[in-house]
PDB file of C-alpha atoms in Angstrom:
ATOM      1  CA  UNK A   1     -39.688   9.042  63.061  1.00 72.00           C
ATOM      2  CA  UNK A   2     -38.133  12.469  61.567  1.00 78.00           C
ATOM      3  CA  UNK A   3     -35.965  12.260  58.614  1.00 91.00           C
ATOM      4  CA  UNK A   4     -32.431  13.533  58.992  1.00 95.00           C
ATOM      5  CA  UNK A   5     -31.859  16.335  56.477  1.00 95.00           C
ATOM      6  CA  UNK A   6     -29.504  19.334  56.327  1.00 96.00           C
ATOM      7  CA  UNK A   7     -30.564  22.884  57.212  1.00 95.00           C
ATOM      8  CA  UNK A   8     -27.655  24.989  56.410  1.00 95.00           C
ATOM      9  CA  UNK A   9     -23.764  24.682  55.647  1.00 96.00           C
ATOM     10  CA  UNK A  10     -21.526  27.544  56.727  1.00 95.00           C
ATOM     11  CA  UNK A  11     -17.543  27.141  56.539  1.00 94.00           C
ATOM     12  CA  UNK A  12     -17.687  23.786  55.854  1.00 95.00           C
ATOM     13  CA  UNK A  13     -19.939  22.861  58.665  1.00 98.00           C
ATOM     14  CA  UNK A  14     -23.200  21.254  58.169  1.00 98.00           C
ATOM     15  CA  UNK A  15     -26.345  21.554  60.290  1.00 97.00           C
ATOM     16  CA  UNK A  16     -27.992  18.692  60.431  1.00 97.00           C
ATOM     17  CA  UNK A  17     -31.832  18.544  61.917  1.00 96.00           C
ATOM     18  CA  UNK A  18     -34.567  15.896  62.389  1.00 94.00           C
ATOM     19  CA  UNK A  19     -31.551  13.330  64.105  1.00 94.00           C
ATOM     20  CA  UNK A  20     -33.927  12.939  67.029  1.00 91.00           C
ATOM     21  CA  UNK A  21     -32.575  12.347  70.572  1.00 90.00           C
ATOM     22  CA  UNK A  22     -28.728  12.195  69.182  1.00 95.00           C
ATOM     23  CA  UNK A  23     -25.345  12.928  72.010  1.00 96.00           C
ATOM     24  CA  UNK A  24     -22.202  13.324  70.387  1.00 97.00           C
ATOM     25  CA  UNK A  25     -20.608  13.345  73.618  1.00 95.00           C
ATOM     26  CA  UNK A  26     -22.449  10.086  74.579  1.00 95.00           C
ATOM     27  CA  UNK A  27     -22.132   8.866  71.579  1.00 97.00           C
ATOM     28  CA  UNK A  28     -18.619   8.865  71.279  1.00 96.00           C
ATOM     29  CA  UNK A  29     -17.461   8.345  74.889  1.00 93.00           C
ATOM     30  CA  UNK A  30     -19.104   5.104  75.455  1.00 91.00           C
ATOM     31  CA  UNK A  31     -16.213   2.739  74.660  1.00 91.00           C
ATOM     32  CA  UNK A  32     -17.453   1.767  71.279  1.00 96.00           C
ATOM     33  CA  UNK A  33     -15.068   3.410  68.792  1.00 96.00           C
ATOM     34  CA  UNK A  34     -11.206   4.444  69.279  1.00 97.00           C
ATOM     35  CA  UNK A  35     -10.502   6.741  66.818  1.00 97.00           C
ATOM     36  CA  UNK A  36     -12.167  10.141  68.081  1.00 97.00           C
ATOM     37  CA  UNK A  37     -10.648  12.366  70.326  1.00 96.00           C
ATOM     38  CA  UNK A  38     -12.520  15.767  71.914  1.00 96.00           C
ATOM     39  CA  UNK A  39     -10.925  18.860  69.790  1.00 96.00           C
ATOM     40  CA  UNK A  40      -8.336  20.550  71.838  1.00 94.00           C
ATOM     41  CA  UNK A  41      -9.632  23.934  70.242  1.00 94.00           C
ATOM     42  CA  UNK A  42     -13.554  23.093  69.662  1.00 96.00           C
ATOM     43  CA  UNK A  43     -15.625  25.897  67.414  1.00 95.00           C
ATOM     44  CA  UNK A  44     -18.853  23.712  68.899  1.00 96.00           C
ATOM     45  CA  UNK A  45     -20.083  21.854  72.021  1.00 93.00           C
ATOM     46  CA  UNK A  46     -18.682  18.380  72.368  1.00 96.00           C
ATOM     47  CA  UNK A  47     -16.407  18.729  69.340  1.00 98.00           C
ATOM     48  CA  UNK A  48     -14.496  15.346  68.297  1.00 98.00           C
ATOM     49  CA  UNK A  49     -12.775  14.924  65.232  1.00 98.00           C
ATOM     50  CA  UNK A  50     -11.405  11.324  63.981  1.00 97.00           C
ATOM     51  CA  UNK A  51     -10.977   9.154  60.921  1.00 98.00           C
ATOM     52  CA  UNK A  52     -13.752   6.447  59.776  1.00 98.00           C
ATOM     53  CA  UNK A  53     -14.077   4.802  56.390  1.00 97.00           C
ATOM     54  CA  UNK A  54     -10.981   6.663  55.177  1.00 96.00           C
ATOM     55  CA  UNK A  55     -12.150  10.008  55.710  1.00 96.00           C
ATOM     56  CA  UNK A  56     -11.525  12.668  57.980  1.00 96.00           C
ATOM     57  CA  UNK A  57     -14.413  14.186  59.870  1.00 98.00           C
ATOM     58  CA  UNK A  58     -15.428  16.044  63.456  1.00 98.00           C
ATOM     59  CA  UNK A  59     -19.192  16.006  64.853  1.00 98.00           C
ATOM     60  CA  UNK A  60     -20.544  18.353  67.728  1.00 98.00           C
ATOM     61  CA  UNK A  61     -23.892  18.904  69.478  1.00 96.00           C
ATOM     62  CA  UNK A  62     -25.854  21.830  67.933  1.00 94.00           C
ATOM     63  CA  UNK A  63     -28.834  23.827  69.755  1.00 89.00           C
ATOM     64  CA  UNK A  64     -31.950  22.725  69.437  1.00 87.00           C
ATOM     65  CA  UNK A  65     -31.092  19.239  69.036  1.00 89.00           C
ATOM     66  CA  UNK A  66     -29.065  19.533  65.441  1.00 95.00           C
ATOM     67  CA  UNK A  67     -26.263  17.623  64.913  1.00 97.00           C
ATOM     68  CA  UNK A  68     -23.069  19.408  63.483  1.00 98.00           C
ATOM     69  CA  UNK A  69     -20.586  17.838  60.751  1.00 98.00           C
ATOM     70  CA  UNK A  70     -17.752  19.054  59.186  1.00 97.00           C
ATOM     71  CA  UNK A  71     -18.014  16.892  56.164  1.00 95.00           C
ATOM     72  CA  UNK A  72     -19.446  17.988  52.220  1.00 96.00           C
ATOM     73  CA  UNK A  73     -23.159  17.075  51.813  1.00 97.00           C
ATOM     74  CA  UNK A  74     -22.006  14.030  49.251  1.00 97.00           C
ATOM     75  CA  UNK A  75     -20.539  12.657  52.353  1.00 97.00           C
ATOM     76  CA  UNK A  76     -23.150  13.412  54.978  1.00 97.00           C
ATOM     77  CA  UNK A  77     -25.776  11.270  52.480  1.00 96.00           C
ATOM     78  CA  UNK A  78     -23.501   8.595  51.794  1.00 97.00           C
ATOM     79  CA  UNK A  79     -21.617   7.761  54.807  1.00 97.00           C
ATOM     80  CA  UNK A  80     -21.971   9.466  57.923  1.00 98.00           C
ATOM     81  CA  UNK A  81     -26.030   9.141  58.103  1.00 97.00           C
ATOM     82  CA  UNK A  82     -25.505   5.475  57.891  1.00 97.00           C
ATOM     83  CA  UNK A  83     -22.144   5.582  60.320  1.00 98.00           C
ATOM     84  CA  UNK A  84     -24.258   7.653  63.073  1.00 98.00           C
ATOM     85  CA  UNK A  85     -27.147   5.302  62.702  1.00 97.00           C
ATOM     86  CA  UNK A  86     -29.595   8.506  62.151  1.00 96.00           C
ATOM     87  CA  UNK A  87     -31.991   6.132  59.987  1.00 93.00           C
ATOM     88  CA  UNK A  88     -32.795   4.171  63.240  1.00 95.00           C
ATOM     89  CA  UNK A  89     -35.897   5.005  65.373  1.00 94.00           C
ATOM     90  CA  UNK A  90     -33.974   5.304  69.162  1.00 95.00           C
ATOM     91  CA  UNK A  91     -37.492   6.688  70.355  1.00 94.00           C
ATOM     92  CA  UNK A  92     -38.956   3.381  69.300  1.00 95.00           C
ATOM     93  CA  UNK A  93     -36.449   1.002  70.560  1.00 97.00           C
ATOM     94  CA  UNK A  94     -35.942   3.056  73.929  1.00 97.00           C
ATOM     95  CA  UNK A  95     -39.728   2.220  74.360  1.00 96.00           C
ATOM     96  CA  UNK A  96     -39.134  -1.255  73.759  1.00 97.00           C
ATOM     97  CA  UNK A  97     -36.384  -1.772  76.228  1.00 97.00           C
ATOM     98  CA  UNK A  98     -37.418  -0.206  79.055  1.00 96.00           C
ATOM     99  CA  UNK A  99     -41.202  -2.432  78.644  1.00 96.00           C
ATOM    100  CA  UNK A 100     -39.067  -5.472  78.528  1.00 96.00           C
ATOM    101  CA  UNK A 101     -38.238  -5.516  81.997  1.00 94.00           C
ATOM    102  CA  UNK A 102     -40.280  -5.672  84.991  1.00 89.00           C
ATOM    103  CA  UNK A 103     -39.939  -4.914  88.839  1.00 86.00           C
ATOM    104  CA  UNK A 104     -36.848  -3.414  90.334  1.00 83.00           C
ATOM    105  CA  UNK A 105     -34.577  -4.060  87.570  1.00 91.00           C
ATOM    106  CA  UNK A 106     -37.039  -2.343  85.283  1.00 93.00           C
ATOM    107  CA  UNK A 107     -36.404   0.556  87.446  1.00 93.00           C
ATOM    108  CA  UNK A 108     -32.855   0.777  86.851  1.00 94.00           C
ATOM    109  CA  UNK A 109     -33.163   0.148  83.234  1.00 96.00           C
ATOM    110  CA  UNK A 110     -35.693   2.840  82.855  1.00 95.00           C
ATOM    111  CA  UNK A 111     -33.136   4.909  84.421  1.00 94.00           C
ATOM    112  CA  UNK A 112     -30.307   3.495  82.398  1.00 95.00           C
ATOM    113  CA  UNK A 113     -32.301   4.685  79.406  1.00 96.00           C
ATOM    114  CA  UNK A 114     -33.108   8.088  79.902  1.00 95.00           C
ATOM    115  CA  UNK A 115     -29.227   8.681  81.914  1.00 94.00           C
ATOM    116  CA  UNK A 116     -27.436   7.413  78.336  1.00 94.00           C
ATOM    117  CA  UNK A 117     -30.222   9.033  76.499  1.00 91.00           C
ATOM    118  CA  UNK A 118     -28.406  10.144  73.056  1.00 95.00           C
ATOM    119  CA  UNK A 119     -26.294   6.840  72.327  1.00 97.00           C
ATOM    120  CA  UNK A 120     -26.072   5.573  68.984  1.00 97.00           C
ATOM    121  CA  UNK A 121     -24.846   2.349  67.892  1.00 98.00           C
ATOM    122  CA  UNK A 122     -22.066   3.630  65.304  1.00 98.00           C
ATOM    123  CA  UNK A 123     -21.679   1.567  62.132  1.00 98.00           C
ATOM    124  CA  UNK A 124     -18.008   0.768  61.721  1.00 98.00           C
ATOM    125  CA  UNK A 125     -16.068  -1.007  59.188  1.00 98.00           C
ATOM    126  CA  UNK A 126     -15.928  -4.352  59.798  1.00 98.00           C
ATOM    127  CA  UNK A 127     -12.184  -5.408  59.642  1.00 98.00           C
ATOM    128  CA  UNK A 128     -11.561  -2.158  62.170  1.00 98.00           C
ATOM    129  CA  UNK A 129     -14.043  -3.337  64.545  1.00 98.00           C
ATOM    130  CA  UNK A 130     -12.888  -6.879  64.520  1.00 98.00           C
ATOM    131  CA  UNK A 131      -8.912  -5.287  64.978  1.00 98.00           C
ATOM    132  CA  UNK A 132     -10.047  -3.053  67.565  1.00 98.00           C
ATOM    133  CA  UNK A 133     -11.689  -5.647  69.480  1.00 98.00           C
ATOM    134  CA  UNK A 134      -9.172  -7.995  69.840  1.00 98.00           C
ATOM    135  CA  UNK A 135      -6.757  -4.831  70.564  1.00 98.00           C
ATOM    136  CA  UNK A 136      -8.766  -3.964  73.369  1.00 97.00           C
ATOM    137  CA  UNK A 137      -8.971  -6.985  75.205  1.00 95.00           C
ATOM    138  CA  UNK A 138      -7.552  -6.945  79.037  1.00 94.00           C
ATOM    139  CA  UNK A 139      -6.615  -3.026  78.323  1.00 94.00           C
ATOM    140  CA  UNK A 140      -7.855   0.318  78.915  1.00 94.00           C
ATOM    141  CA  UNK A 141      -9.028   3.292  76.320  1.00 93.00           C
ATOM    142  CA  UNK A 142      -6.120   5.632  76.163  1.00 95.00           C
ATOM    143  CA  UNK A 143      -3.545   2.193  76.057  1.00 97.00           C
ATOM    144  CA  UNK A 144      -5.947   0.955  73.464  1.00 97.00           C
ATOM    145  CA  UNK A 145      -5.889   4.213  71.458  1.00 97.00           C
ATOM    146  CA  UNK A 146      -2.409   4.712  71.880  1.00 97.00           C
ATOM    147  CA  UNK A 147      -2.104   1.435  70.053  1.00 98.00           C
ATOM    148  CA  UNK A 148      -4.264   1.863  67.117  1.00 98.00           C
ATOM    149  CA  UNK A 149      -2.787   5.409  66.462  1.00 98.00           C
ATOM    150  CA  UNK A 150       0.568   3.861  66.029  1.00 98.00           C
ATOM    151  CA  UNK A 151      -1.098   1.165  63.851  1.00 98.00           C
ATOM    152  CA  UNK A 152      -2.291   3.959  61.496  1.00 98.00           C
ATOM    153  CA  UNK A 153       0.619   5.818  61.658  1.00 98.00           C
ATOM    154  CA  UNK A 154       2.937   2.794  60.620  1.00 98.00           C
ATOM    155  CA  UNK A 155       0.466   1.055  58.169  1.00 98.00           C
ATOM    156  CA  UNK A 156      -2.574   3.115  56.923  1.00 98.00           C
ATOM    157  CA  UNK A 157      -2.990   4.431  54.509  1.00 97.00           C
ATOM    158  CA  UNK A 158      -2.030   8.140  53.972  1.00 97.00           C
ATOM    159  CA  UNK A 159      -5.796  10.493  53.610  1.00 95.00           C
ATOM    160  CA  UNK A 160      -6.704  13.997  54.236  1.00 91.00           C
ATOM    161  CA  UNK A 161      -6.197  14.464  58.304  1.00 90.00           C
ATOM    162  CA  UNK A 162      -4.207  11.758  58.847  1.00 95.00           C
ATOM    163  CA  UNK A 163      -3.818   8.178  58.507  1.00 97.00           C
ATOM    164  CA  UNK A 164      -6.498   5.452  57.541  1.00 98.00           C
ATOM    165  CA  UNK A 165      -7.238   2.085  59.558  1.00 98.00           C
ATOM    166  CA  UNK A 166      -4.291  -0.154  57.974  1.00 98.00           C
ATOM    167  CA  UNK A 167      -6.032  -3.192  55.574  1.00 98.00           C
ATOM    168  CA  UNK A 168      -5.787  -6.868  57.036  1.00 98.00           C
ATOM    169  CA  UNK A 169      -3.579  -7.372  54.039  1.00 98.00           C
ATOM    170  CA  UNK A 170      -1.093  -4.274  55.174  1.00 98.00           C
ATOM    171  CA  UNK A 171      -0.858  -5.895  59.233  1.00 98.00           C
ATOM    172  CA  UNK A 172      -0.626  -9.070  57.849  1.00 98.00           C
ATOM    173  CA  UNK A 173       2.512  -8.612  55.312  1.00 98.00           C
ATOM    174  CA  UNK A 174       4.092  -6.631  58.103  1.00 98.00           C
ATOM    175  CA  UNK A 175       4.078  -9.821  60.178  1.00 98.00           C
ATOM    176  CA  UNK A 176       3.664 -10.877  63.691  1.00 98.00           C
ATOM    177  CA  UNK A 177       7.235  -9.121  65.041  1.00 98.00           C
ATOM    178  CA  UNK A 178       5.942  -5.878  63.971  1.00 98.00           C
ATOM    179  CA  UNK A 179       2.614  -5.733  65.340  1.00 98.00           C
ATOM    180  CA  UNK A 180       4.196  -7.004  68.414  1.00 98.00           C
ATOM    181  CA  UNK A 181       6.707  -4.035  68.318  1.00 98.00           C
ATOM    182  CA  UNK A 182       3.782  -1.591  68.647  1.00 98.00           C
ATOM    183  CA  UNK A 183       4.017  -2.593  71.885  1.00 97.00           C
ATOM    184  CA  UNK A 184       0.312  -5.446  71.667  1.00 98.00           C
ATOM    185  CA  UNK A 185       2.149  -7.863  73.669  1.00 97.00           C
ATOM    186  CA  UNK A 186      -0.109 -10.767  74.242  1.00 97.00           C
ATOM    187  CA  UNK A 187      -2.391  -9.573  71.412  1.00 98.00           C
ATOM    188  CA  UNK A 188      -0.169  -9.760  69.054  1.00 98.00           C
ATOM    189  CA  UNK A 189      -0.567 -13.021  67.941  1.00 98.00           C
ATOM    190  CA  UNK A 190      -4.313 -12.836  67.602  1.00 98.00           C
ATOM    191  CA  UNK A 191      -4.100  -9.877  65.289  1.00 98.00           C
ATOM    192  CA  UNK A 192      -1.781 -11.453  62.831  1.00 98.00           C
ATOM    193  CA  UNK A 193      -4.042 -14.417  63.249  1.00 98.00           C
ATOM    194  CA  UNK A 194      -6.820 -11.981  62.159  1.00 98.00           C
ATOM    195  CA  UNK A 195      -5.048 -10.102  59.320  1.00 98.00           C
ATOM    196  CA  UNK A 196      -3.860 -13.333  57.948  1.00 98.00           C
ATOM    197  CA  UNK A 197      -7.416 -14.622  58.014  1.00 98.00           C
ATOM    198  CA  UNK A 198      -9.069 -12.021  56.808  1.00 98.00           C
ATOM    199  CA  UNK A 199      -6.647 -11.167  53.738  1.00 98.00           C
ATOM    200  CA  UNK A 200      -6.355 -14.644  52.287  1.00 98.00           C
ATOM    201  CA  UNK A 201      -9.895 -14.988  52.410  1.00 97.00           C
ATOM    202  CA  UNK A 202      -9.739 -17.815  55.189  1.00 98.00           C
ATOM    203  CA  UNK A 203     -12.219 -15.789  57.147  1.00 98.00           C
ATOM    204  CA  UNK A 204     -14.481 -14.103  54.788  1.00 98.00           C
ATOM    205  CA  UNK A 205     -16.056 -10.650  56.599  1.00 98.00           C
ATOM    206  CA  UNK A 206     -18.768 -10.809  54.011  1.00 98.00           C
ATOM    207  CA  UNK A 207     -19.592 -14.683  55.091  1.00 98.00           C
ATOM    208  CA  UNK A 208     -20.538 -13.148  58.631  1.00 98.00           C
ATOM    209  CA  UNK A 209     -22.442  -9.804  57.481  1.00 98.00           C
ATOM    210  CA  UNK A 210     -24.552 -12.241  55.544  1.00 98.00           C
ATOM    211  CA  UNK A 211     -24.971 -15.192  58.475  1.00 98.00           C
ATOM    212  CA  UNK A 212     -28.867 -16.119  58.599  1.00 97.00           C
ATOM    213  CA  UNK A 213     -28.212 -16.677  62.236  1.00 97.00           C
ATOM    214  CA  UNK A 214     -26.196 -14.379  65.214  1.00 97.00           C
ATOM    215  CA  UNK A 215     -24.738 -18.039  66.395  1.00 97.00           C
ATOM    216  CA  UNK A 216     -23.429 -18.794  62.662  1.00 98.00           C
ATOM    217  CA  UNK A 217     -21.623 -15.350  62.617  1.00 98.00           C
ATOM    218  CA  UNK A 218     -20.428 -15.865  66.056  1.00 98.00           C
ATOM    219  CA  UNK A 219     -18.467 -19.166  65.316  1.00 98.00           C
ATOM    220  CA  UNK A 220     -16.988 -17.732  62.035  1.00 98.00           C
ATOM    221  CA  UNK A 221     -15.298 -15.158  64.278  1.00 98.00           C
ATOM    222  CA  UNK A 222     -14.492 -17.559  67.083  1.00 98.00           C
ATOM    223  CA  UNK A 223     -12.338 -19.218  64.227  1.00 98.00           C
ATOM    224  CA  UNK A 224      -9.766 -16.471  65.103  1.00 98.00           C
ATOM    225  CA  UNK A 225      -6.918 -16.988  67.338  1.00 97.00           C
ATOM    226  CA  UNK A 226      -7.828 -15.320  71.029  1.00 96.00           C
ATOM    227  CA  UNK A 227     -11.477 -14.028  69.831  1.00 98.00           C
ATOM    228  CA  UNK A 228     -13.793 -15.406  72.506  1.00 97.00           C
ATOM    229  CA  UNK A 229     -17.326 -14.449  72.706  1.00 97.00           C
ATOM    230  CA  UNK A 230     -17.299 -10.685  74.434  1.00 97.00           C
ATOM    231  CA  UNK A 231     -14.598 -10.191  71.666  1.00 98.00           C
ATOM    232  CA  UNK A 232     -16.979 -11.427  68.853  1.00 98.00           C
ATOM    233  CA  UNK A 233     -19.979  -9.833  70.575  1.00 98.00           C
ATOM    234  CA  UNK A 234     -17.768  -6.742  70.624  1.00 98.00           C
ATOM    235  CA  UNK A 235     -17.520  -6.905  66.703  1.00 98.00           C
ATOM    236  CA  UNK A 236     -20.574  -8.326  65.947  1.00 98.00           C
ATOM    237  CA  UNK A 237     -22.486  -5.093  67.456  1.00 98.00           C
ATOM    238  CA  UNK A 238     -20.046  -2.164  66.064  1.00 98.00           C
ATOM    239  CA  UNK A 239     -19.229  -3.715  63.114  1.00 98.00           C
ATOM    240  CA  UNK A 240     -22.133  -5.554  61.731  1.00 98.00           C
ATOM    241  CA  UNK A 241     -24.651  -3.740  63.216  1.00 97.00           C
ATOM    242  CA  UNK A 242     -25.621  -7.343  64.570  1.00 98.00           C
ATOM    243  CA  UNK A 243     -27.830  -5.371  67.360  1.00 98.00           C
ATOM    244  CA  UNK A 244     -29.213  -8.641  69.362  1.00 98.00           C
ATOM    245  CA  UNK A 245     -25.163  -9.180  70.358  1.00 98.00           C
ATOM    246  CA  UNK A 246     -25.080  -8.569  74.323  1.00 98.00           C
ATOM    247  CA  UNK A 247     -20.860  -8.132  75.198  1.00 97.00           C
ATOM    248  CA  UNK A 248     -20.329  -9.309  78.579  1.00 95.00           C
ATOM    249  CA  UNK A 249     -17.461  -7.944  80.536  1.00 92.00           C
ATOM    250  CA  UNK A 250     -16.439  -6.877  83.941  1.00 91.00           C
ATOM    251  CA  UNK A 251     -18.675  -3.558  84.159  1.00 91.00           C
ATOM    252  CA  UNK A 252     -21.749  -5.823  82.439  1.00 95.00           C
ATOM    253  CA  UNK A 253     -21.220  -8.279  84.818  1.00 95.00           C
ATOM    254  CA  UNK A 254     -21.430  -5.718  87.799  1.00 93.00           C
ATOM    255  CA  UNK A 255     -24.738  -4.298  87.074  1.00 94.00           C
ATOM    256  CA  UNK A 256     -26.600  -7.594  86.303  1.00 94.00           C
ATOM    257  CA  UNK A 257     -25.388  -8.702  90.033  1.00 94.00           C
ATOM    258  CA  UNK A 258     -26.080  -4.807  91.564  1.00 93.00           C
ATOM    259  CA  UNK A 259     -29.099  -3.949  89.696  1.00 93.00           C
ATOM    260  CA  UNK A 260     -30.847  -7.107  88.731  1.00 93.00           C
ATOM    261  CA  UNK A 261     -31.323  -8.844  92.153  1.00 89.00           C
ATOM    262  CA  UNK A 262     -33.684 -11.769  89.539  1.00 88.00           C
ATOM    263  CA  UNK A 263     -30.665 -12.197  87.192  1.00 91.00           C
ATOM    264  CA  UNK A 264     -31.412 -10.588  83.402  1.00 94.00           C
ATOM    265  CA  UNK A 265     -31.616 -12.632  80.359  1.00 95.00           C
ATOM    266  CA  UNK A 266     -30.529 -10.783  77.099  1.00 96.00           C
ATOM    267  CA  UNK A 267     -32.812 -12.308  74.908  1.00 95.00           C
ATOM    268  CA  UNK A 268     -35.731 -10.395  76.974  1.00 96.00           C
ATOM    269  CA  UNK A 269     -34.606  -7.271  74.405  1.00 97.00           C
ATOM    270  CA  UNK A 270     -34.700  -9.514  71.169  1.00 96.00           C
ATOM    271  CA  UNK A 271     -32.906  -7.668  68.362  1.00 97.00           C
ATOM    272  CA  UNK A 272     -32.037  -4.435  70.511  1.00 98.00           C
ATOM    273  CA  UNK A 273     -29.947  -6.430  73.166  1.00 98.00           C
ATOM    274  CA  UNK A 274     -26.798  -4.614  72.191  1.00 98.00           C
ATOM    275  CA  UNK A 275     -28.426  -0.857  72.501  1.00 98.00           C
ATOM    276  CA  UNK A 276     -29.641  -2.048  76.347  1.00 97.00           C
ATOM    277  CA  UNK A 277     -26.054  -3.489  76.884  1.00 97.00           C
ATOM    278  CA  UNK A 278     -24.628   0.075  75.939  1.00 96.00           C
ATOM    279  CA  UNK A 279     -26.836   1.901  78.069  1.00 97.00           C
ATOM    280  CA  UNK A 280     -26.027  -0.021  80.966  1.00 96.00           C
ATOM    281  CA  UNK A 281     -22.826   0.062  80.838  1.00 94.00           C
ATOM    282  CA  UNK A 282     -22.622   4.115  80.345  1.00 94.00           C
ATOM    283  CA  UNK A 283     -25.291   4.402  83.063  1.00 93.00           C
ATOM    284  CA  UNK A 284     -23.079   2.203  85.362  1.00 91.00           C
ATOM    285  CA  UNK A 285     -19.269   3.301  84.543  1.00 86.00           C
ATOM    286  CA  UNK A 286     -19.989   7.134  84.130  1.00 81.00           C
ATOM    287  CA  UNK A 287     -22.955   8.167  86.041  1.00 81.00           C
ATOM    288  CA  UNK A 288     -22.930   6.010  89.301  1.00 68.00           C
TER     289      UNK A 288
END
């Protein structure tokens, strides 16, 4: 596996090689993080720009395979290496997927594989992902982003570019009338649940990062109001980088019955469960 290192800077952009088979347009239109949007004015190819960890940053595809980020080298080593998952061997684990399965449905997931070629399991902050989550349930992207825009806006905390992700401690003095006036409906009640959780300590996020097993992390989750198990799955993947967690949902469902006339059983993919569930999902919702 190559080593990610940076080849030049130039206005403030970095050029990042050795990141392997890496999509920023893949990568960040797959469903798995809400708060990057495509640059209305792009310098680069597949330009987004967004907030993560507090700081403000925009990624774009590069020739030659580089990766571009608008970020200072301190930050590119420190954060967004980790965030984009560019320490992980894809090549390795692609290989390992597509051998897992056998007969027709290995055909599709071959295909899967090589159509969402360029996916990376993003590392997100935990209390995000778990907000996020239970935000997106029974909704759609733009509603969902809508949503957690006005959440920032209201309750993060002011940074360079914008606003960041509002603390569980910041949603949860602001109480359950509030979040509920940011127009969550249902959901509201779960996120307060979660903030209020999460803040006093109740729930501790660092108790499930450190679970020796995905089932113990699971029912630490499942402790919050309205989290089931696609929302924990959800949360588990982007947001503790728990990659054997398999979300199952509408489009998930779908393929399993189109696809995989034998049924498919997640734990055939062991530990990389989560990276097949992504790229059948992209492969089914965007390129069927």
């Amino acid at each position: 596996m190559k080593k990610p290192f940076i080849k030049s800077e130039n206005n403030g952009w970095l050029t990042v090689g050795g990141v392997g088979d890496f999509s920023v347009f893949r990568t960040f239109d797959c469903g798995q993080c809400f708060r990057f949007d495509p640059d209305s004015e792009p310098e680069f190819d597949n330009q987004v720009t967004g907030i993560a960890f507090g700081k403000s940053v925009s990624f774009a595809d590069g020739a030659d395979g580089e990766l571009l980020i608008k970020s200072s080298p301190e930050d590119f080593e420190s954060v967004w290496k980790k965030y984009l998952s560019l320490d992980t061997d894809y090549e390795k684990i692609n290989s390992r997927i597509i051998s897992s399965v056998g007969g027709a449905g290995g055909e599709h997931m071959k295909r899967a594989v090589q159509l969402s070629s360029g996916i990376r399991i993003l590392r997100q902050d935990s209390w995000e992902a778990l907000c996020s989550f239970i935000v997106s349930q029974n909704n759609n992207i733009p509603r969902i982003k809508k949503i957690i825009r006005e959440m920032c806006l209201r309750y993060g905390e002011k940074v360079d570019g914008g606003n960041a992700f509002p603390t569980a401690k910041a949603l949860a003095d602001a109480g359950e009338t509030a979040i509920f006036n940011m127009r969550t409906g249902f959901r509201a009640k779960y996120i307060y649940d979660a903030a209020k959780k999460v803040s006093s300590g109740e729930l501790s996020l660092d108790a499930v990062r450190c679970a020796p097993t995905y089932e113990e992390a699971e029912k630490l989750l499942l402790s919050v109001s309205g989290v089931g198990p696609k929302v924990a799955a959800c949360t588990l993947l982007f947001g503790f980088s728990r990659l054997e967690a398999f979300p199952v949902d509408v489009w998930i469902k779908r393929v399993i019955e189109r696809r995989f006339p034998d049924g498919l059983d997640p734990k055939i993919f062991g530990e990389y469960a989560g990276i097949a569930q992504q790229y059948l999902f992209y492969c089914e919702r965007y390129c069927n």
